[in-house]
mmCIF file of C-alpha atoms (C1' of nucleotides) in Angstrom:
data_model
loop_
_atom_site.group_PDB
_atom_site.id
_atom_site.type_symbol
_atom_site.label_atom_id
_atom_site.label_comp_id
_atom_site.label_asym_id
_atom_site.label_seq_id
_atom_site.Cartn_x
_atom_site.Cartn_y
_atom_site.Cartn_z
ATOM 1 C CA UNK A 1 -25.633 4.079 14.175
ATOM 2 C CA UNK A 2 -25.733 5.737 10.794
ATOM 3 C CA UNK A 3 -28.022 4.872 8.476
ATOM 4 C CA UNK A 4 -28.069 5.661 4.604
ATOM 5 C CA UNK A 5 -30.730 8.647 5.608
ATOM 6 C CA UNK A 6 -29.218 10.438 7.881
ATOM 7 C CA UNK A 7 -25.769 10.589 6.887
ATOM 8 C CA UNK A 8 -24.293 14.039 5.162
ATOM 9 C CA UNK A 9 -22.350 12.962 2.019
ATOM 10 C CA UNK A 10 -19.448 14.749 0.579
ATOM 11 C CA UNK A 11 -20.345 18.084 -1.475
ATOM 12 C CA UNK A 12 -19.623 18.131 -4.976
ATOM 13 C CA UNK A 13 -16.050 19.748 -4.766
ATOM 14 C CA UNK A 14 -15.017 17.220 -1.430
ATOM 15 C CA UNK A 15 -16.111 14.385 -3.812
ATOM 16 C CA UNK A 16 -13.804 15.857 -7.197
ATOM 17 C CA UNK A 17 -10.857 16.381 -4.335
ATOM 18 C CA UNK A 18 -11.450 13.229 -2.431
ATOM 19 C CA UNK A 19 -11.087 10.941 -5.721
ATOM 20 C CA UNK A 20 -8.529 12.752 -6.991
ATOM 21 C CA UNK A 21 -6.749 12.440 -3.950
ATOM 22 C CA UNK A 22 -7.110 8.444 -4.195
ATOM 23 C CA UNK A 23 -6.375 8.301 -7.522
ATOM 24 C CA UNK A 24 -3.203 10.126 -6.986
ATOM 25 C CA UNK A 25 -1.761 8.541 -4.022
ATOM 26 C CA UNK A 26 -2.403 5.120 -5.184
ATOM 27 C CA UNK A 27 -0.633 6.012 -8.867
ATOM 28 C CA UNK A 28 2.358 8.064 -7.427
ATOM 29 C CA UNK A 29 2.780 5.212 -5.023
ATOM 30 C CA UNK A 30 2.991 2.710 -7.676
ATOM 31 C CA UNK A 31 5.478 4.827 -9.998
ATOM 32 C CA UNK A 32 8.040 5.739 -7.288
ATOM 33 C CA UNK A 33 7.817 2.248 -6.460
ATOM 34 C CA UNK A 34 8.744 1.008 -9.810
ATOM 35 C CA UNK A 35 11.613 3.799 -10.299
ATOM 36 C CA UNK A 36 13.483 2.700 -6.908
ATOM 37 C CA UNK A 37 12.957 -1.020 -7.803
ATOM 38 C CA UNK A 38 13.990 -0.788 -11.232
ATOM 39 C CA UNK A 39 16.813 1.269 -10.634
ATOM 40 C CA UNK A 40 18.400 0.500 -7.365
ATOM 41 C CA UNK A 41 16.879 -2.967 -6.455
ATOM 42 C CA UNK A 42 15.069 -1.438 -3.413
ATOM 43 C CA UNK A 43 11.396 -1.176 -2.314
ATOM 44 C CA UNK A 44 9.962 1.777 -0.997
ATOM 45 C CA UNK A 45 9.794 -0.031 2.543
ATOM 46 C CA UNK A 46 13.596 -0.821 2.226
ATOM 47 C CA UNK A 47 14.042 2.865 1.060
ATOM 48 C CA UNK A 48 12.127 4.340 4.524
ATOM 49 C CA UNK A 49 14.078 1.749 6.622
ATOM 50 C CA UNK A 50 17.425 2.920 4.926
ATOM 51 C CA UNK A 51 16.494 6.403 5.516
ATOM 52 C CA UNK A 52 16.057 6.372 9.059
ATOM 53 C CA UNK A 53 19.304 4.277 9.798
ATOM 54 C CA UNK A 54 21.159 7.223 7.744
ATOM 55 C CA UNK A 55 19.380 9.687 9.743
ATOM 56 C CA UNK A 56 20.729 8.253 13.008
ATOM 57 C CA UNK A 57 23.536 9.900 14.372
ATOM 58 C CA UNK A 58 25.081 6.373 15.161
ATOM 59 C CA UNK A 59 23.663 4.558 11.947
ATOM 60 C CA UNK A 60 21.925 2.086 14.444
ATOM 61 C CA UNK A 61 18.690 2.449 16.008
ATOM 62 C CA UNK A 62 16.568 0.433 18.355
ATOM 63 C CA UNK A 63 14.555 -2.087 16.925
ATOM 64 C CA UNK A 64 11.208 -0.664 18.526
ATOM 65 C CA UNK A 65 12.161 3.231 17.856
ATOM 66 C CA UNK A 66 12.360 2.541 14.214
ATOM 67 C CA UNK A 67 8.976 0.944 14.631
ATOM 68 C CA UNK A 68 8.021 4.067 16.276
ATOM 69 C CA UNK A 69 9.453 6.389 13.491
ATOM 70 C CA UNK A 70 8.120 4.260 10.474
ATOM 71 C CA UNK A 71 4.584 4.018 12.131
ATOM 72 C CA UNK A 72 5.197 0.022 11.441
ATOM 73 C CA UNK A 73 3.952 -3.252 13.525
ATOM 74 C CA UNK A 74 6.789 -4.948 15.180
ATOM 75 C CA UNK A 75 6.028 -7.842 13.433
ATOM 76 C CA UNK A 76 6.187 -6.198 9.587
ATOM 77 C CA UNK A 77 9.308 -4.598 10.792
ATOM 78 C CA UNK A 78 10.801 -7.714 12.545
ATOM 79 C CA UNK A 79 9.977 -9.725 8.847
ATOM 80 C CA UNK A 80 11.038 -6.991 6.728
ATOM 81 C CA UNK A 81 14.809 -6.450 8.780
ATOM 82 C CA UNK A 82 15.481 -10.262 8.316
ATOM 83 C CA UNK A 83 14.859 -9.817 4.586
ATOM 84 C CA UNK A 84 16.872 -7.034 4.239
ATOM 85 C CA UNK A 85 19.540 -8.798 6.576
ATOM 86 C CA UNK A 86 19.580 -11.780 4.306
ATOM 87 C CA UNK A 87 20.189 -9.615 1.609
ATOM 88 C CA UNK A 88 23.291 -7.637 3.469
ATOM 89 C CA UNK A 89 21.517 -4.206 3.924
ATOM 90 C CA UNK A 90 21.163 -3.996 7.639
ATOM 91 C CA UNK A 91 23.016 -6.166 10.126
ATOM 92 C CA UNK A 92 20.983 -6.813 13.662
ATOM 93 C CA UNK A 93 23.326 -5.830 17.138
ATOM 94 C CA UNK A 94 22.757 -6.691 20.773
ATOM 95 C CA UNK A 95 21.726 -3.875 23.043
ATOM 96 C CA UNK A 96 24.055 -3.885 25.830
ATOM 97 C CA UNK A 97 22.070 -2.039 28.302
ATOM 98 C CA UNK A 98 18.685 -3.882 27.809
ATOM 99 C CA UNK A 99 18.936 -7.576 27.068
ATOM 100 C CA UNK A 100 15.625 -7.868 25.750
ATOM 101 C CA UNK A 101 16.422 -5.387 23.045
ATOM 102 C CA UNK A 102 18.385 -5.200 19.698
ATOM 103 C CA UNK A 103 19.708 -2.777 17.284
ATOM 104 C CA UNK A 104 19.550 -2.643 13.908
ATOM 105 C CA UNK A 105 22.733 -0.927 12.096
ATOM 106 C CA UNK A 106 23.145 0.119 8.560
ATOM 107 C CA UNK A 107 25.746 -2.314 6.198
ATOM 108 C CA UNK A 108 28.461 -0.362 4.210
ATOM 109 C CA UNK A 109 26.486 -2.123 1.109
ATOM 110 C CA UNK A 110 23.050 -0.442 2.728
ATOM 111 C CA UNK A 111 24.718 2.822 2.997
ATOM 112 C CA UNK A 112 26.102 2.396 -1.289
ATOM 113 C CA UNK A 113 22.552 1.110 -1.874
ATOM 114 C CA UNK A 114 20.843 4.148 -0.573
ATOM 115 C CA UNK A 115 23.535 6.618 -1.743
ATOM 116 C CA UNK A 116 22.864 5.197 -4.979
ATOM 117 C CA UNK A 117 18.751 5.304 -4.930
ATOM 118 C CA UNK A 118 18.659 8.267 -3.718
ATOM 119 C CA UNK A 119 19.492 11.160 -6.225
ATOM 120 C CA UNK A 120 16.889 9.292 -8.947
ATOM 121 C CA UNK A 121 14.180 8.782 -6.289
ATOM 122 C CA UNK A 122 14.456 12.695 -5.491
ATOM 123 C CA UNK A 123 14.617 13.566 -9.276
ATOM 124 C CA UNK A 124 11.280 11.599 -9.617
ATOM 125 C CA UNK A 125 9.695 13.044 -6.461
ATOM 126 C CA UNK A 126 10.646 16.566 -7.863
ATOM 127 C CA UNK A 127 9.156 15.481 -11.672
ATOM 128 C CA UNK A 128 6.291 13.593 -10.393
ATOM 129 C CA UNK A 129 5.171 15.782 -7.549
ATOM 130 C CA UNK A 130 6.512 18.761 -7.539
ATOM 131 C CA UNK A 131 7.154 20.080 -10.892
ATOM 132 C CA UNK A 132 3.674 21.571 -11.634
ATOM 133 C CA UNK A 133 3.115 23.281 -8.248
ATOM 134 C CA UNK A 134 3.635 26.911 -7.401
ATOM 135 C CA UNK A 135 5.250 27.953 -4.220
ATOM 136 C CA UNK A 136 1.828 28.735 -2.815
ATOM 137 C CA UNK A 137 0.420 25.884 -3.762
ATOM 138 C CA UNK A 138 3.169 23.783 -1.814
ATOM 139 C CA UNK A 139 2.814 25.942 1.022
ATOM 140 C CA UNK A 140 -0.763 25.049 1.661
ATOM 141 C CA UNK A 141 -0.146 21.349 1.177
ATOM 142 C CA UNK A 142 1.887 21.464 3.883
ATOM 143 C CA UNK A 143 -0.469 23.544 6.136
ATOM 144 C CA UNK A 144 -2.910 20.969 4.918
ATOM 145 C CA UNK A 145 -0.874 18.167 5.497
ATOM 146 C CA UNK A 146 0.085 19.195 8.807
ATOM 147 C CA UNK A 147 -3.630 19.359 9.887
ATOM 148 C CA UNK A 148 -4.478 16.136 8.836
ATOM 149 C CA UNK A 149 -1.438 14.469 10.426
ATOM 150 C CA UNK A 150 -2.584 16.134 13.682
ATOM 151 C CA UNK A 151 -6.051 14.352 13.263
ATOM 152 C CA UNK A 152 -4.545 11.191 12.530
ATOM 153 C CA UNK A 153 -1.918 11.121 15.286
ATOM 154 C CA UNK A 154 -4.264 10.807 18.410
ATOM 155 C CA UNK A 155 -4.392 7.062 17.989
ATOM 156 C CA UNK A 156 -7.699 6.334 19.203
ATOM 157 C CA UNK A 157 -10.265 5.962 15.878
ATOM 158 C CA UNK A 158 -13.918 5.789 17.373
ATOM 159 C CA UNK A 159 -14.288 8.627 19.720
ATOM 160 C CA UNK A 160 -15.117 11.720 17.740
ATOM 161 C CA UNK A 161 -12.392 14.466 19.108
ATOM 162 C CA UNK B 1 23.534 9.318 -15.135
ATOM 163 C CA UNK B 2 23.020 11.367 -11.928
ATOM 164 C CA UNK B 3 25.592 11.186 -9.236
ATOM 165 C CA UNK B 4 25.603 12.868 -5.650
ATOM 166 C CA UNK B 5 27.178 15.815 -6.531
ATOM 167 C CA UNK B 6 24.976 17.138 -9.521
ATOM 168 C CA UNK B 7 21.034 16.411 -8.001
ATOM 169 C CA UNK B 8 19.258 19.092 -7.278
ATOM 170 C CA UNK B 9 18.093 18.290 -3.782
ATOM 171 C CA UNK B 10 14.764 19.374 -2.626
ATOM 172 C CA UNK B 11 14.531 22.648 -1.059
ATOM 173 C CA UNK B 12 13.829 23.128 2.864
ATOM 174 C CA UNK B 13 10.095 23.560 2.472
ATOM 175 C CA UNK B 14 9.939 20.883 -0.346
ATOM 176 C CA UNK B 15 11.381 18.116 2.125
ATOM 177 C CA UNK B 16 8.958 19.062 4.724
ATOM 178 C CA UNK B 17 5.969 18.740 2.756
ATOM 179 C CA UNK B 18 7.194 15.551 0.918
ATOM 180 C CA UNK B 19 7.746 14.077 4.832
ATOM 181 C CA UNK B 20 4.512 15.206 5.532
ATOM 182 C CA UNK B 21 2.767 13.708 2.504
ATOM 183 C CA UNK B 22 4.595 10.549 2.999
ATOM 184 C CA UNK B 23 3.549 10.005 6.574
ATOM 185 C CA UNK B 24 0.304 11.461 6.103
ATOM 186 C CA UNK B 25 -0.802 9.275 3.438
ATOM 187 C CA UNK B 26 0.396 5.896 5.163
ATOM 188 C CA UNK B 27 -1.244 6.795 8.424
ATOM 189 C CA UNK B 28 -4.118 7.748 6.714
ATOM 190 C CA UNK B 29 -4.522 4.607 4.347
ATOM 191 C CA UNK B 30 -3.805 2.468 7.521
ATOM 192 C CA UNK B 31 -6.888 4.664 9.283
ATOM 193 C CA UNK B 32 -9.225 4.022 6.694
ATOM 194 C CA UNK B 33 -8.295 0.464 6.348
ATOM 195 C CA UNK B 34 -8.703 -0.303 9.759
ATOM 196 C CA UNK B 35 -11.962 1.337 10.231
ATOM 197 C CA UNK B 36 -13.575 -0.293 7.256
ATOM 198 C CA UNK B 37 -12.437 -3.950 8.076
ATOM 199 C CA UNK B 38 -13.459 -3.469 11.643
ATOM 200 C CA UNK B 39 -16.837 -2.073 10.941
ATOM 201 C CA UNK B 40 -18.171 -3.963 8.067
ATOM 202 C CA UNK B 41 -15.295 -6.946 6.803
ATOM 203 C CA UNK B 42 -14.377 -5.269 4.030
ATOM 204 C CA UNK B 43 -10.570 -3.800 2.755
ATOM 205 C CA UNK B 44 -10.188 -0.952 1.108
ATOM 206 C CA UNK B 45 -9.493 -2.618 -1.895
ATOM 207 C CA UNK B 46 -12.596 -4.290 -1.680
ATOM 208 C CA UNK B 47 -14.393 -1.322 -1.400
ATOM 209 C CA UNK B 48 -12.659 0.134 -4.362
ATOM 210 C CA UNK B 49 -14.128 -2.823 -6.520
ATOM 211 C CA UNK B 50 -17.461 -2.265 -5.398
ATOM 212 C CA UNK B 51 -17.740 1.241 -5.867
ATOM 213 C CA UNK B 52 -16.888 0.826 -8.944
ATOM 214 C CA UNK B 53 -19.430 -1.825 -9.754
ATOM 215 C CA UNK B 54 -22.075 0.121 -8.292
ATOM 216 C CA UNK B 55 -21.147 3.241 -10.399
ATOM 217 C CA UNK B 56 -21.937 1.216 -13.687
ATOM 218 C CA UNK B 57 -25.012 1.788 -15.240
ATOM 219 C CA UNK B 58 -25.868 -2.298 -15.097
ATOM 220 C CA UNK B 59 -23.809 -3.387 -11.901
ATOM 221 C CA UNK B 60 -21.614 -5.233 -14.041
ATOM 222 C CA UNK B 61 -18.511 -4.509 -15.886
ATOM 223 C CA UNK B 62 -15.726 -5.726 -18.283
ATOM 224 C CA UNK B 63 -12.622 -7.131 -16.407
ATOM 225 C CA UNK B 64 -10.401 -5.172 -18.467
ATOM 226 C CA UNK B 65 -12.185 -2.238 -17.862
ATOM 227 C CA UNK B 66 -12.287 -2.839 -14.161
ATOM 228 C CA UNK B 67 -8.710 -3.235 -14.334
ATOM 229 C CA UNK B 68 -8.519 0.086 -15.862
ATOM 230 C CA UNK B 69 -10.531 1.840 -13.980
ATOM 231 C CA UNK B 70 -8.813 1.086 -10.938
ATOM 232 C CA UNK B 71 -5.269 1.085 -12.228
ATOM 233 C CA UNK B 72 -4.603 -2.479 -11.196
ATOM 234 C CA UNK B 73 -2.675 -5.334 -12.984
ATOM 235 C CA UNK B 74 -5.042 -8.004 -14.698
ATOM 236 C CA UNK B 75 -3.249 -10.607 -12.439
ATOM 237 C CA UNK B 76 -3.744 -8.634 -8.879
ATOM 238 C CA UNK B 77 -7.740 -8.022 -10.043
ATOM 239 C CA UNK B 78 -8.119 -11.736 -11.145
ATOM 240 C CA UNK B 79 -6.735 -12.867 -7.896
ATOM 241 C CA UNK B 80 -8.947 -10.594 -6.016
ATOM 242 C CA UNK B 81 -12.065 -11.186 -7.687
ATOM 243 C CA UNK B 82 -11.485 -14.555 -7.050
ATOM 244 C CA UNK B 83 -11.530 -14.324 -3.442
ATOM 245 C CA UNK B 84 -14.106 -11.666 -3.786
ATOM 246 C CA UNK B 85 -16.798 -14.284 -5.574
ATOM 247 C CA UNK B 86 -15.766 -17.141 -2.950
ATOM 248 C CA UNK B 87 -16.782 -14.623 -0.393
ATOM 249 C CA UNK B 88 -20.172 -13.870 -2.347
ATOM 250 C CA UNK B 89 -19.876 -10.267 -3.127
ATOM 251 C CA UNK B 90 -19.417 -10.238 -6.839
ATOM 252 C CA UNK B 91 -20.319 -12.948 -9.759
ATOM 253 C CA UNK B 92 -18.593 -13.606 -13.043
ATOM 254 C CA UNK B 93 -20.611 -13.892 -15.850
ATOM 255 C CA UNK B 94 -19.753 -14.393 -19.641
ATOM 256 C CA UNK B 95 -19.521 -12.256 -22.133
ATOM 257 C CA UNK B 96 -21.513 -12.983 -25.257
ATOM 258 C CA UNK B 97 -20.032 -10.370 -28.128
ATOM 259 C CA UNK B 98 -16.564 -11.574 -27.426
ATOM 260 C CA UNK B 99 -16.221 -14.917 -25.466
ATOM 261 C CA UNK B 100 -12.332 -14.252 -24.735
ATOM 262 C CA UNK B 101 -13.866 -11.644 -22.330
ATOM 263 C CA UNK B 102 -15.659 -11.641 -18.754
ATOM 264 C CA UNK B 103 -18.103 -9.384 -16.934
ATOM 265 C CA UNK B 104 -17.893 -8.751 -13.163
ATOM 266 C CA UNK B 105 -21.369 -8.155 -11.516
ATOM 267 C CA UNK B 106 -22.055 -7.375 -7.649
ATOM 268 C CA UNK B 107 -24.391 -9.384 -5.908
ATOM 269 C CA UNK B 108 -27.060 -8.812 -3.728
ATOM 270 C CA UNK B 109 -24.612 -9.673 -0.673
ATOM 271 C CA UNK B 110 -22.102 -7.277 -2.341
ATOM 272 C CA UNK B 111 -24.743 -4.326 -2.559
ATOM 273 C CA UNK B 112 -25.344 -4.960 1.003
ATOM 274 C CA UNK B 113 -22.038 -4.778 2.220
ATOM 275 C CA UNK B 114 -21.134 -1.544 0.368
ATOM 276 C CA UNK B 115 -24.284 0.353 1.555
ATOM 277 C CA UNK B 116 -23.869 -0.524 5.318
ATOM 278 C CA UNK B 117 -20.318 0.479 4.470
ATOM 279 C CA UNK B 118 -20.436 3.620 2.839
ATOM 280 C CA UNK B 119 -21.641 6.187 4.931
ATOM 281 C CA UNK B 120 -19.328 4.945 8.219
ATOM 282 C CA UNK B 121 -16.528 5.183 5.350
ATOM 283 C CA UNK B 122 -17.644 8.455 4.309
ATOM 284 C CA UNK B 123 -17.853 9.870 7.871
ATOM 285 C CA UNK B 124 -14.473 8.717 8.193
ATOM 286 C CA UNK B 125 -13.025 10.534 5.525
ATOM 287 C CA UNK B 126 -15.001 13.629 6.581
ATOM 288 C CA UNK B 127 -13.384 13.481 9.830
ATOM 289 C CA UNK B 128 -9.816 12.564 9.160
ATOM 290 C CA UNK B 129 -9.436 14.882 5.978
ATOM 291 C CA UNK B 130 -11.354 17.544 5.605
ATOM 292 C CA UNK B 131 -12.518 18.251 8.765
ATOM 293 C CA UNK B 132 -10.226 21.311 9.610
ATOM 294 C CA UNK B 133 -9.367 22.169 5.934
ATOM 295 C CA UNK B 134 -11.019 25.608 4.589
ATOM 296 C CA UNK B 135 -12.788 25.784 1.287
ATOM 297 C CA UNK B 136 -9.694 27.590 0.284
ATOM 298 C CA UNK B 137 -7.266 24.797 1.133
ATOM 299 C CA UNK B 138 -9.833 22.040 -0.280
ATOM 300 C CA UNK B 139 -9.964 23.871 -4.029
ATOM 301 C CA UNK B 140 -6.161 24.402 -3.588
ATOM 302 C CA UNK B 141 -5.404 20.906 -3.043
ATOM 303 C CA UNK B 142 -7.733 19.878 -5.826
ATOM 304 C CA UNK B 143 -5.860 21.656 -8.297
ATOM 305 C CA UNK B 144 -2.487 20.523 -6.982
ATOM 306 C CA UNK B 145 -3.389 16.420 -7.026
ATOM 307 C CA UNK B 146 -5.219 17.636 -10.869
ATOM 308 C CA UNK B 147 -1.563 18.792 -12.136
ATOM 309 C CA UNK B 148 0.085 15.781 -10.423
ATOM 310 C CA UNK B 149 -2.412 13.395 -12.154
ATOM 311 C CA UNK B 150 -1.765 14.828 -15.162
ATOM 312 C CA UNK B 151 1.879 14.212 -14.853
ATOM 313 C CA UNK B 152 1.593 10.736 -13.747
ATOM 314 C CA UNK B 153 -0.609 9.768 -16.737
ATOM 315 C CA UNK B 154 1.752 9.672 -19.879
ATOM 316 C CA UNK B 155 2.303 6.028 -18.920
ATOM 317 C CA UNK B 156 5.841 6.126 -19.537
ATOM 318 C CA UNK B 157 8.274 6.854 -16.655
ATOM 319 C CA UNK B 158 12.122 7.204 -18.215
ATOM 320 C CA UNK B 159 11.590 10.193 -20.784
ATOM 321 C CA UNK B 160 11.849 13.746 -19.322
ATOM 322 C CA UNK B 161 8.640 15.269 -20.983
ATOM 323 C "C1'" DC C 1 0.351 -13.961 -33.709
ATOM 324 C "C1'" DA C 2 -2.279 -10.496 -30.180
ATOM 325 C "C1'" DA C 3 -6.210 -9.585 -26.647
ATOM 326 C "C1'" DG C 4 -8.562 -11.128 -22.755
ATOM 327 C "C1'" DA C 5 -8.261 -13.321 -18.860
ATOM 328 C "C1'" DT C 6 -6.320 -16.896 -15.286
ATOM 329 C "C1'" DT C 7 -2.850 -19.728 -12.693
ATOM 330 C "C1'" DG C 8 1.519 -20.454 -9.692
ATOM 331 C "C1'" DA C 9 5.363 -19.530 -7.455
ATOM 332 C "C1'" DA C 10 7.561 -15.644 -4.762
ATOM 333 C "C1'" DC C 11 7.741 -12.118 -2.131
ATOM 334 C "C1'" DC C 12 5.250 -9.041 1.457
ATOM 335 C "C1'" DA C 13 1.748 -7.580 5.386
ATOM 336 C "C1'" DT C 14 -0.849 -9.022 9.092
ATOM 337 C "C1'" DC C 15 -2.426 -11.064 13.293
ATOM 338 C "C1'" DA C 16 -2.354 -14.044 16.944
ATOM 339 C "C1'" DA C 17 0.899 -16.893 19.353
ATOM 340 C "C1'" DT C 18 5.747 -17.221 21.758
ATOM 341 C "C1'" DC C 19 10.068 -16.739 23.854
ATOM 342 C "C1'" DT C 20 13.119 -14.144 26.458
ATOM 343 C "C1'" DT C 21 14.282 -10.521 30.006
ATOM 344 C "C1'" DT C 22 12.773 -6.710 33.250
ATOM 345 C "C1'" DA D 1 3.127 -9.854 34.488
ATOM 346 C "C1'" DA D 2 4.794 -6.196 31.097
ATOM 347 C "C1'" DA D 3 8.156 -4.891 27.905
ATOM 348 C "C1'" DG D 4 11.111 -5.921 23.466
ATOM 349 C "C1'" DA D 5 11.633 -8.809 19.766
ATOM 350 C "C1'" DT D 6 10.646 -12.831 16.896
ATOM 351 C "C1'" DT D 7 8.169 -16.656 14.710
ATOM 352 C "C1'" DG D 8 3.981 -18.906 11.875
ATOM 353 C "C1'" DA D 9 0.007 -18.809 9.468
ATOM 354 C "C1'" DT D 10 -2.926 -16.566 6.558
ATOM 355 C "C1'" DG D 11 -4.073 -13.605 3.210
ATOM 356 C "C1'" DG D 12 -2.502 -9.638 -0.289
ATOM 357 C "C1'" DT D 13 0.493 -8.458 -4.330
ATOM 358 C "C1'" DT D 14 3.615 -8.918 -8.137
ATOM 359 C "C1'" DC D 15 5.790 -11.671 -11.842
ATOM 360 C "C1'" DA D 16 6.122 -14.758 -15.619
ATOM 361 C "C1'" DA D 17 3.822 -18.666 -17.815
ATOM 362 C "C1'" DT D 18 -0.409 -20.141 -19.550
ATOM 363 C "C1'" DC D 19 -4.754 -20.660 -21.828
ATOM 364 C "C1'" DT D 20 -8.382 -19.448 -25.300
ATOM 365 C "C1'" DT D 21 -10.149 -17.018 -28.665
ATOM 366 C "C1'" DG D 22 -9.884 -12.842 -32.440
#
DNA sequence: CAAGATTGAACCATCAATCTTT
DNA sequence: AAAGATTGATGGTTCAATCTTG
């Protein structure tokens, strides 16, 4: 087990980058959430769900698949869908092939909501995130995020790969 | 007001980078939170509060200043401090110079908690975030995050600067 | 009245337990 | 028993209202 004395701390530049990341990520999330909520009465979570449904060919998806692609717990998704259904944004449908399963479908109202919200959201992303970055920086961010995602995927946290 | 037709969407590489960022950030937060909670019974929020208190010369900070540096709402901080106080991690102290104000101080137990948690947390950050990045990539991330933070700071979202 | 901070209600997320179908 | 999904309880977050002191 690691103690205070045998730990390799982050070096100075890593420290700076990590702090910047933590703060940036927190503020950016807050801003994006506020903008969506103020302009469209949607939370970032609502938006994520609606994007997945819109991307889907039939405008409907199995609940478990939705949970996988959002990386949410089943329980969280179930509660969230309940609230979105109560607001008329989505609808639950039965699954013919497997009676245990269920579909979620986007409603007309849900479609109107995301179509109204998306342009302003994209503008905000562009203005807050991409505005001052060069093409080379964007490319490097992409490469870095992809590597980090690969580290994150394995699904088991404890063992050092 | 923007409509679906006059919006500039993100180009393909921006799309990829943005999706990667959103997913990466969500999973990384989840992992870091789970690791802290499992190994040290602290949430990321608890950790953030304790870091600020530890960084402070007197191990105590005015509540409002803490709210500023964490970028939290007063209300959220107040509720959170209440719970942390109940767990013995922090203590509230009166402010002599301004009787409206209050100090928060870290307790011995709080100090033990963060000293126990920090090494494993840092190891996790190193393993999940920095492990596969080159020095050049880290430098570019730092530059990019700093620019984005500058965009985020101005405090007023609506007007296009 | 404004500033510093706390409180209560409503909403969201997480965990364990549950229910139904395979 | 395991898979797909929902539910209830508990703790976390936000918003508006409140309280006290400057």
